[in-house]
XYZ file of C-alpha atoms in Angstrom:
461
model
C 76.471 -35.521 10.920
C 72.976 -35.294 9.242
C 70.181 -35.013 11.673
C 67.021 -37.195 10.864
C 63.436 -36.399 11.392
C 60.042 -37.626 10.472
C 58.709 -34.351 9.079
C 60.802 -31.148 8.280
C 58.884 -28.078 7.594
C 60.355 -25.099 5.812
C 58.799 -21.933 6.931
C 57.370 -20.444 10.078
C 54.161 -19.034 8.608
C 50.478 -20.160 8.816
C 51.430 -23.373 6.874
C 53.987 -24.662 9.218
C 52.218 -23.433 12.359
C 48.967 -25.132 11.509
C 50.760 -28.500 10.650
C 52.597 -28.499 13.905
C 49.434 -27.850 15.892
C 47.546 -30.493 13.811
C 50.353 -33.121 14.229
C 50.399 -32.287 18.047
C 46.588 -33.068 18.257
C 46.962 -36.119 16.239
C 49.650 -37.467 18.493
C 48.107 -36.518 21.915
C 47.453 -40.332 22.789
C 50.598 -41.783 21.169
C 53.402 -42.869 23.347
C 56.161 -42.370 20.702
C 56.010 -38.854 19.145
C 57.012 -37.797 15.701
C 60.144 -35.950 15.341
C 59.272 -32.576 13.674
C 61.731 -29.984 12.602
C 60.935 -26.474 11.660
C 63.289 -24.270 9.918
C 62.672 -20.516 9.191
C 64.685 -17.521 8.282
C 62.096 -15.345 9.712
C 61.693 -16.385 13.286
C 59.394 -13.375 14.346
C 56.700 -12.910 11.635
C 54.527 -9.807 11.359
C 50.807 -10.722 11.654
C 50.255 -9.718 8.174
C 46.526 -9.485 8.071
C 46.389 -7.097 11.044
C 49.561 -5.148 10.080
C 47.649 -2.095 8.813
C 46.041 -1.794 12.220
C 49.484 -1.763 13.857
C 50.537 1.445 12.149
C 49.598 3.656 15.181
C 52.917 3.951 16.878
C 50.983 4.259 20.282
C 49.725 0.727 20.069
C 51.940 -2.146 21.497
C 53.922 -3.413 18.411
C 54.211 -6.899 20.001
C 50.438 -7.365 19.448
C 51.009 -7.377 15.781
C 53.799 -9.902 15.679
C 54.073 -13.801 15.887
C 56.762 -14.868 18.315
C 58.224 -18.302 18.060
C 57.689 -19.359 21.708
C 54.779 -21.641 21.006
C 56.517 -23.477 18.098
C 59.720 -23.946 20.236
C 57.665 -25.662 22.619
C 55.767 -27.879 20.199
C 58.608 -28.970 17.795
C 62.414 -28.681 17.058
C 62.611 -24.959 16.029
C 65.614 -23.661 14.239
C 66.591 -20.373 12.639
C 68.135 -20.826 9.381
C 67.960 -20.456 5.447
C 67.440 -23.497 3.409
C 69.480 -23.273 0.252
C 69.116 -26.702 -1.305
C 66.757 -29.694 -1.470
C 68.037 -33.000 -2.579
C 64.808 -34.939 -3.272
C 66.491 -38.272 -4.292
C 68.340 -38.316 -0.910
C 65.511 -36.864 1.138
C 67.848 -34.098 2.376
C 67.730 -30.389 2.745
C 70.813 -28.088 3.322
C 71.069 -24.698 4.948
C 73.191 -21.707 4.323
C 75.172 -22.587 7.685
C 76.233 -25.867 6.173
C 73.746 -28.103 8.115
C 71.996 -31.155 6.600
C 68.738 -32.679 7.718
C 67.327 -35.894 6.524
C 63.400 -36.198 6.246
C 60.666 -38.731 5.760
C 58.270 -36.073 4.722
C 59.082 -32.449 3.718
C 56.728 -29.631 3.880
C 57.518 -26.567 1.839
C 55.739 -23.592 3.366
C 57.769 -21.160 1.579
C 55.202 -18.311 1.316
C 55.408 -15.450 -1.135
C 57.388 -12.202 -1.631
C 56.228 -8.775 -2.628
C 56.385 -8.128 -6.267
C 58.460 -4.850 -6.837
C 58.224 -3.462 -10.278
C 61.520 -2.307 -11.907
C 60.555 1.368 -11.649
C 63.419 4.118 -11.950
C 64.870 4.588 -8.378
C 62.569 2.036 -6.869
C 65.712 1.117 -4.664
C 65.199 4.517 -2.761
C 65.651 3.939 1.204
C 62.158 5.268 1.876
C 60.150 2.880 -0.551
C 59.140 -0.287 1.204
C 56.819 -3.207 0.745
C 54.339 -3.886 3.573
C 55.210 -7.550 4.397
C 57.646 -7.892 7.273
C 58.019 -6.572 10.771
C 60.705 -4.211 9.510
C 58.314 -2.598 7.181
C 55.874 -1.919 10.036
C 58.527 -0.624 12.241
C 59.424 1.951 9.577
C 55.887 2.916 8.806
C 55.174 3.423 12.604
C 57.958 5.949 12.706
C 56.378 7.752 9.691
C 53.106 8.096 11.471
C 54.716 10.025 14.358
C 54.994 13.035 12.056
C 51.634 14.110 10.774
C 53.175 16.340 8.205
C 54.454 13.321 6.225
C 53.015 12.598 2.946
C 52.726 8.799 1.880
C 51.963 7.453 -1.433
C 50.571 3.819 -1.772
C 51.237 2.111 -5.067
C 48.376 -0.314 -5.629
C 44.713 0.007 -4.903
C 43.932 -3.614 -3.898
C 42.884 -4.630 -0.360
C 46.332 -4.183 1.234
C 46.846 -0.771 -0.502
C 43.533 0.579 0.587
C 43.604 -0.782 4.146
C 46.938 0.711 4.609
C 45.712 4.089 3.079
C 42.608 4.009 5.237
C 44.672 3.475 8.514
C 47.177 6.125 7.534
C 44.431 8.736 6.841
C 42.768 7.718 10.236
C 46.214 8.705 11.804
C 46.204 12.131 10.195
C 48.747 11.263 7.458
C 48.354 12.978 3.991
C 47.924 9.771 1.845
C 47.522 9.119 -1.900
C 46.703 5.829 -3.672
C 47.899 5.157 -7.116
C 46.156 2.282 -9.110
C 46.874 1.528 -12.701
C 43.304 -0.101 -13.322
C 40.289 2.178 -13.969
C 39.357 1.857 -10.401
C 40.458 0.687 -7.008
C 39.851 -2.820 -5.956
C 39.798 -3.897 -9.506
C 39.483 -7.520 -9.173
C 37.883 -7.859 -5.657
C 34.793 -5.657 -6.004
C 32.080 -4.739 -8.475
C 31.520 -1.662 -10.591
C 28.177 -1.129 -8.867
C 29.843 -0.816 -5.557
C 33.129 0.919 -6.400
C 31.550 4.341 -6.613
C 30.336 4.005 -3.055
C 33.875 2.985 -1.864
C 35.541 5.856 -3.876
C 33.189 8.448 -2.250
C 34.009 7.094 1.197
C 37.713 6.955 0.764
C 37.751 10.464 -0.746
C 35.465 11.733 2.037
C 38.158 10.937 4.470
C 40.894 12.736 2.653
C 42.481 9.889 0.661
C 43.640 11.071 -2.784
C 42.975 8.580 -5.523
C 44.898 8.369 -8.767
C 43.139 5.764 -10.829
C 43.914 4.868 -14.254
C 47.307 6.010 -13.491
C 50.587 4.338 -14.242
C 53.789 4.788 -12.182
C 56.827 5.212 -14.386
C 59.458 5.735 -11.616
C 60.435 7.997 -8.532
C 62.226 11.407 -8.320
C 65.189 10.963 -5.936
C 67.046 13.275 -3.714
C 70.041 11.718 -2.287
C 68.889 8.188 -1.095
C 65.155 9.122 -0.842
C 62.305 9.326 -3.156
C 60.627 12.719 -3.019
C 58.050 12.327 -5.787
C 56.023 9.571 -7.637
C 56.260 10.161 -11.534
C 53.124 9.207 -13.520
C 52.654 8.443 -17.210
C 51.088 11.065 -19.382
C 50.727 14.806 -18.345
C 49.982 14.161 -14.782
C 51.995 16.055 -12.108
C 54.296 14.134 -9.946
C 53.059 13.316 -6.521
C 55.343 14.709 -3.708
C 56.128 12.194 -1.011
C 58.015 11.431 2.072
C 57.511 7.858 1.924
C 56.107 5.154 -0.574
C 54.409 1.896 0.225
C 54.515 -0.782 -2.639
C 51.350 -2.943 -2.573
C 51.100 -4.385 -6.080
C 50.819 -8.036 -5.202
C 53.054 -10.963 -4.304
C 54.864 -13.820 -6.123
C 55.347 -17.300 -4.781
C 58.811 -18.287 -3.500
C 59.451 -21.221 -5.801
C 63.072 -20.588 -6.374
C 64.423 -23.501 -4.128
C 61.765 -25.787 -5.474
C 62.809 -25.087 -9.063
C 66.321 -25.605 -8.392
C 65.352 -29.081 -6.934
C 63.694 -30.080 -10.124
C 60.223 -29.778 -8.704
C 57.275 -28.797 -11.303
C 56.331 -25.110 -10.747
C 54.114 -22.722 -12.616
C 53.183 -19.029 -12.670
C 51.094 -19.382 -9.372
C 53.309 -21.724 -7.416
C 54.474 -25.350 -6.950
C 52.400 -28.029 -8.937
C 50.911 -30.863 -6.886
C 48.528 -33.832 -7.137
C 45.019 -33.540 -5.618
C 46.352 -34.512 -2.136
C 48.982 -31.690 -2.216
C 51.957 -34.028 -2.832
C 54.437 -32.539 -5.489
C 53.931 -34.036 -8.805
C 57.463 -35.664 -8.904
C 57.992 -36.745 -5.243
C 55.178 -38.167 -2.959
C 56.867 -37.382 0.168
C 57.228 -33.573 -0.566
C 54.249 -31.553 0.281
C 53.236 -27.779 -0.058
C 50.447 -25.534 0.902
C 49.715 -21.728 1.164
C 51.020 -19.023 -0.915
C 53.640 -21.239 -2.619
C 51.065 -23.914 -3.712
C 49.587 -23.509 -7.148
C 46.006 -23.125 -6.148
C 42.983 -24.032 -8.334
C 39.341 -22.406 -8.510
C 36.766 -24.563 -6.818
C 34.509 -23.281 -9.444
C 36.297 -23.596 -12.732
C 39.276 -25.844 -11.652
C 41.583 -23.514 -13.473
C 44.743 -22.330 -11.688
C 44.503 -18.972 -9.868
C 46.146 -16.925 -7.173
C 44.701 -17.192 -3.489
C 47.153 -15.539 -1.165
C 44.863 -15.483 1.774
C 45.669 -16.767 5.339
C 42.445 -18.888 5.190
C 43.633 -20.691 2.133
C 47.005 -21.399 3.781
C 45.075 -22.817 6.903
C 42.689 -24.731 4.697
C 45.399 -26.419 2.545
C 47.610 -26.930 5.475
C 45.081 -28.990 7.395
C 44.932 -31.188 4.245
C 48.630 -31.719 4.253
C 48.736 -32.498 7.949
C 45.930 -35.042 7.665
C 47.591 -36.778 4.625
C 51.039 -36.925 6.105
C 49.854 -38.422 9.354
C 47.587 -40.773 7.320
C 50.456 -41.851 5.161
C 52.521 -42.548 8.250
C 50.008 -44.501 10.203
C 47.054 -45.262 8.002
C 48.797 -46.736 4.748
C 47.532 -43.722 2.869
C 44.052 -45.161 2.393
C 41.881 -42.143 3.446
C 43.748 -39.039 1.963
C 41.893 -35.832 1.824
C 41.527 -34.134 -1.691
C 42.137 -30.413 -2.221
C 38.880 -29.539 -4.030
C 39.879 -25.873 -4.781
C 39.640 -22.537 -3.353
C 36.668 -19.981 -3.194
C 38.709 -17.031 -2.034
C 36.316 -15.680 0.428
C 37.592 -12.279 1.421
C 36.609 -9.049 3.187
C 37.936 -5.749 4.236
C 37.169 -2.743 6.480
C 37.048 0.663 4.780
C 36.350 3.520 7.178
C 32.768 3.230 7.932
C 32.145 0.385 5.603
C 32.974 -3.267 5.202
C 33.123 -5.297 2.188
C 32.935 -9.014 1.751
C 33.520 -11.135 -1.532
C 33.564 -14.767 -2.361
C 33.946 -16.830 -5.633
C 33.993 -14.840 -8.925
C 33.201 -11.265 -9.501
C 31.411 -10.670 -12.870
C 34.867 -9.689 -14.345
C 36.578 -12.837 -13.100
C 33.738 -15.054 -14.129
C 33.870 -13.620 -17.749
C 37.567 -13.897 -17.919
C 37.232 -17.635 -16.947
C 34.900 -18.152 -19.849
C 31.583 -18.098 -18.051
C 28.407 -16.807 -19.416
C 26.609 -15.149 -16.456
C 23.389 -13.823 -15.040
C 23.891 -11.223 -12.442
C 21.508 -10.102 -9.655
C 21.831 -6.718 -7.942
C 20.095 -5.225 -4.833
C 20.038 -2.304 -2.518
C 18.171 -3.174 0.823
C 18.052 -1.676 4.130
C 19.790 -3.299 7.149
C 16.950 -2.786 9.631
C 13.242 -1.820 9.732
C 12.384 1.603 8.146
C 11.431 3.136 11.577
C 15.113 2.637 12.880
C 17.058 4.747 10.505
C 18.454 1.939 8.321
C 21.558 2.095 6.239
C 21.868 0.721 2.639
C 23.263 -2.782 2.010
C 24.596 -3.356 -1.565
C 24.729 -6.892 -2.874
C 25.582 -8.445 -6.236
C 25.338 -12.114 -6.937
C 26.844 -13.966 -9.968
C 25.217 -17.068 -11.445
C 26.336 -19.528 -14.147
C 23.840 -18.821 -16.976
C 24.148 -22.625 -18.057
C 23.047 -24.273 -14.954
C 22.014 -21.166 -12.595
C 24.427 -22.115 -10.024
C 25.832 -19.372 -7.614
C 29.484 -18.786 -8.605
C 30.252 -15.534 -6.825
C 28.887 -12.622 -4.738
C 29.955 -9.207 -3.160
C 28.286 -7.384 -0.266
C 29.188 -3.845 0.790
C 27.498 -2.276 3.891
C 28.118 0.023 6.707
C 29.393 -1.555 9.974
C 31.593 -4.700 10.330
C 29.061 -7.623 9.040
C 30.120 -8.013 5.429
C 32.641 -10.690 6.283
C 29.919 -12.872 7.536
C 28.015 -12.241 4.372
C 31.037 -13.320 2.381
C 31.151 -16.521 4.449
C 27.491 -17.291 3.488
C 28.141 -16.791 -0.151
C 31.129 -19.043 0.112
C 29.310 -21.915 1.821
C 26.523 -21.485 -0.743
C 28.971 -21.826 -3.661
C 30.648 -24.890 -1.947
C 27.154 -26.608 -1.414
C 26.173 -25.942 -5.152
C 23.283 -23.501 -4.268
C 21.374 -22.341 -7.426
C 19.310 -19.351 -8.116
C 15.916 -21.180 -7.255
C 17.282 -22.190 -4.000
C 17.971 -18.756 -2.942
C 14.566 -17.776 -4.093
C 13.274 -20.301 -1.442
C 15.962 -19.275 1.153
C 14.565 -19.156 4.774
C 16.082 -16.342 6.707
C 15.553 -14.374 9.881
C 14.166 -11.036 10.599
C 14.455 -8.492 13.445
C 13.657 -4.751 13.546
C 17.181 -3.880 14.883
C 19.194 -6.677 13.108
C 17.581 -7.260 9.652
C 15.205 -5.552 7.353
C 11.513 -6.453 7.136
C 10.812 -10.108 6.376
C 10.452 -9.634 2.527
C 13.682 -7.478 2.048
C 16.568 -10.024 2.378
C 19.478 -8.847 0.498
C 20.189 -12.383 -1.083
C 16.465 -12.844 -1.954
C 16.234 -9.525 -3.673
C 19.581 -10.158 -5.760
C 18.209 -13.465 -6.755
C 14.896 -11.990 -7.677
C 16.816 -9.391 -9.978
C 18.666 -12.342 -11.492
C 15.609 -14.482 -11.924
C 13.880 -11.503 -13.881
C 16.831 -11.273 -16.216
C 16.842 -15.030 -16.726
C 13.058 -15.008 -17.548
C 13.551 -12.211 -19.959
C 16.176 -14.308 -21.706
C 13.772 -17.255 -22.189
C 11.148 -15.140 -23.979
């Protein structure tokens, strides 16, 4: 017998959880509740954003896991693997032979780690950093301070894992094939500061270095092999952090339209072929808010933002005749990270990404103090990116000591979303306090805008 539900959600990640919460909120004054089924093959998730901070084996691991208790209280929750979608019949099937009929289907399929086909990459001591089993293994590694760990990939995840391992006294190396770490999420003016900070804490950086494979002894890798004449890096453990790929396999099998960055949808996040199948999060093909071009955006915030749109639109379709559907306007990719004594925040395009997207840009750079000169200030590094054609802000990065760069990235994101231009920032009204901000004339965004304006005026001569 086939069970019938109003909404079937595949996946227990941010997409599924946000939609269940939203639907519960929407229905709080309704007598008849919607029947919502959530199916997941991973009932207990690792809290992926905080996983690096759970590497310390003395911390309670449960703090870094997302149990299914709340979902079980709010919807029909079943553990299982969906193997087939029959869109014409509004049915999904599971590995266990169960069938479920839906009015609306949400594909929160997420993404999987990309593992390059290196020689001996199947060694038992080489893992991605994605699920609770990965976290459990690395927590065991950190118990022995003599262990050597190599992290393959110098993006945010790779660097944050390396930082936490180093903080725990582990000998750690980072291998990045690009000329520098954080190749797409930072700026050249800032990378040198980050490199110095990371090296100061004992992390070895192998930049502009290509992995060719691993030397194996039995079932374990004992060295990372590098291209060229570089010596192999001896290891006891390897963490693969070279990105993710959307889990589109089931969607493709069902005949849904997919692309490099995920499942294609219309502006309301309905799949292009079936208006009662929706998707959000990592498996959705995202687009840039700035350029409208498809782009990756595997951030929890993107998953939450797009899931809220899906929840609103499904509910409106069921009870509002679909007259007030919300549009997905694109992603700005606000992001941040903590790196030893520093934090970095970035939103929109970096200069590299802007030029790759076809923009001519004007950049503004500043180094300002974080408080008054009498109070031992630290430098704040800021770079803003402006579209040369209309002088609109299209990106920015802030690096500073302490934990405030995330808030700076949020300001940049909102400014981009609101269409703020170079002259608007020149007239920006901000606060000042001896302990909390620099002197009244030394705001980081103002100084960066002044630098950009100087360049713009020189172009006009």
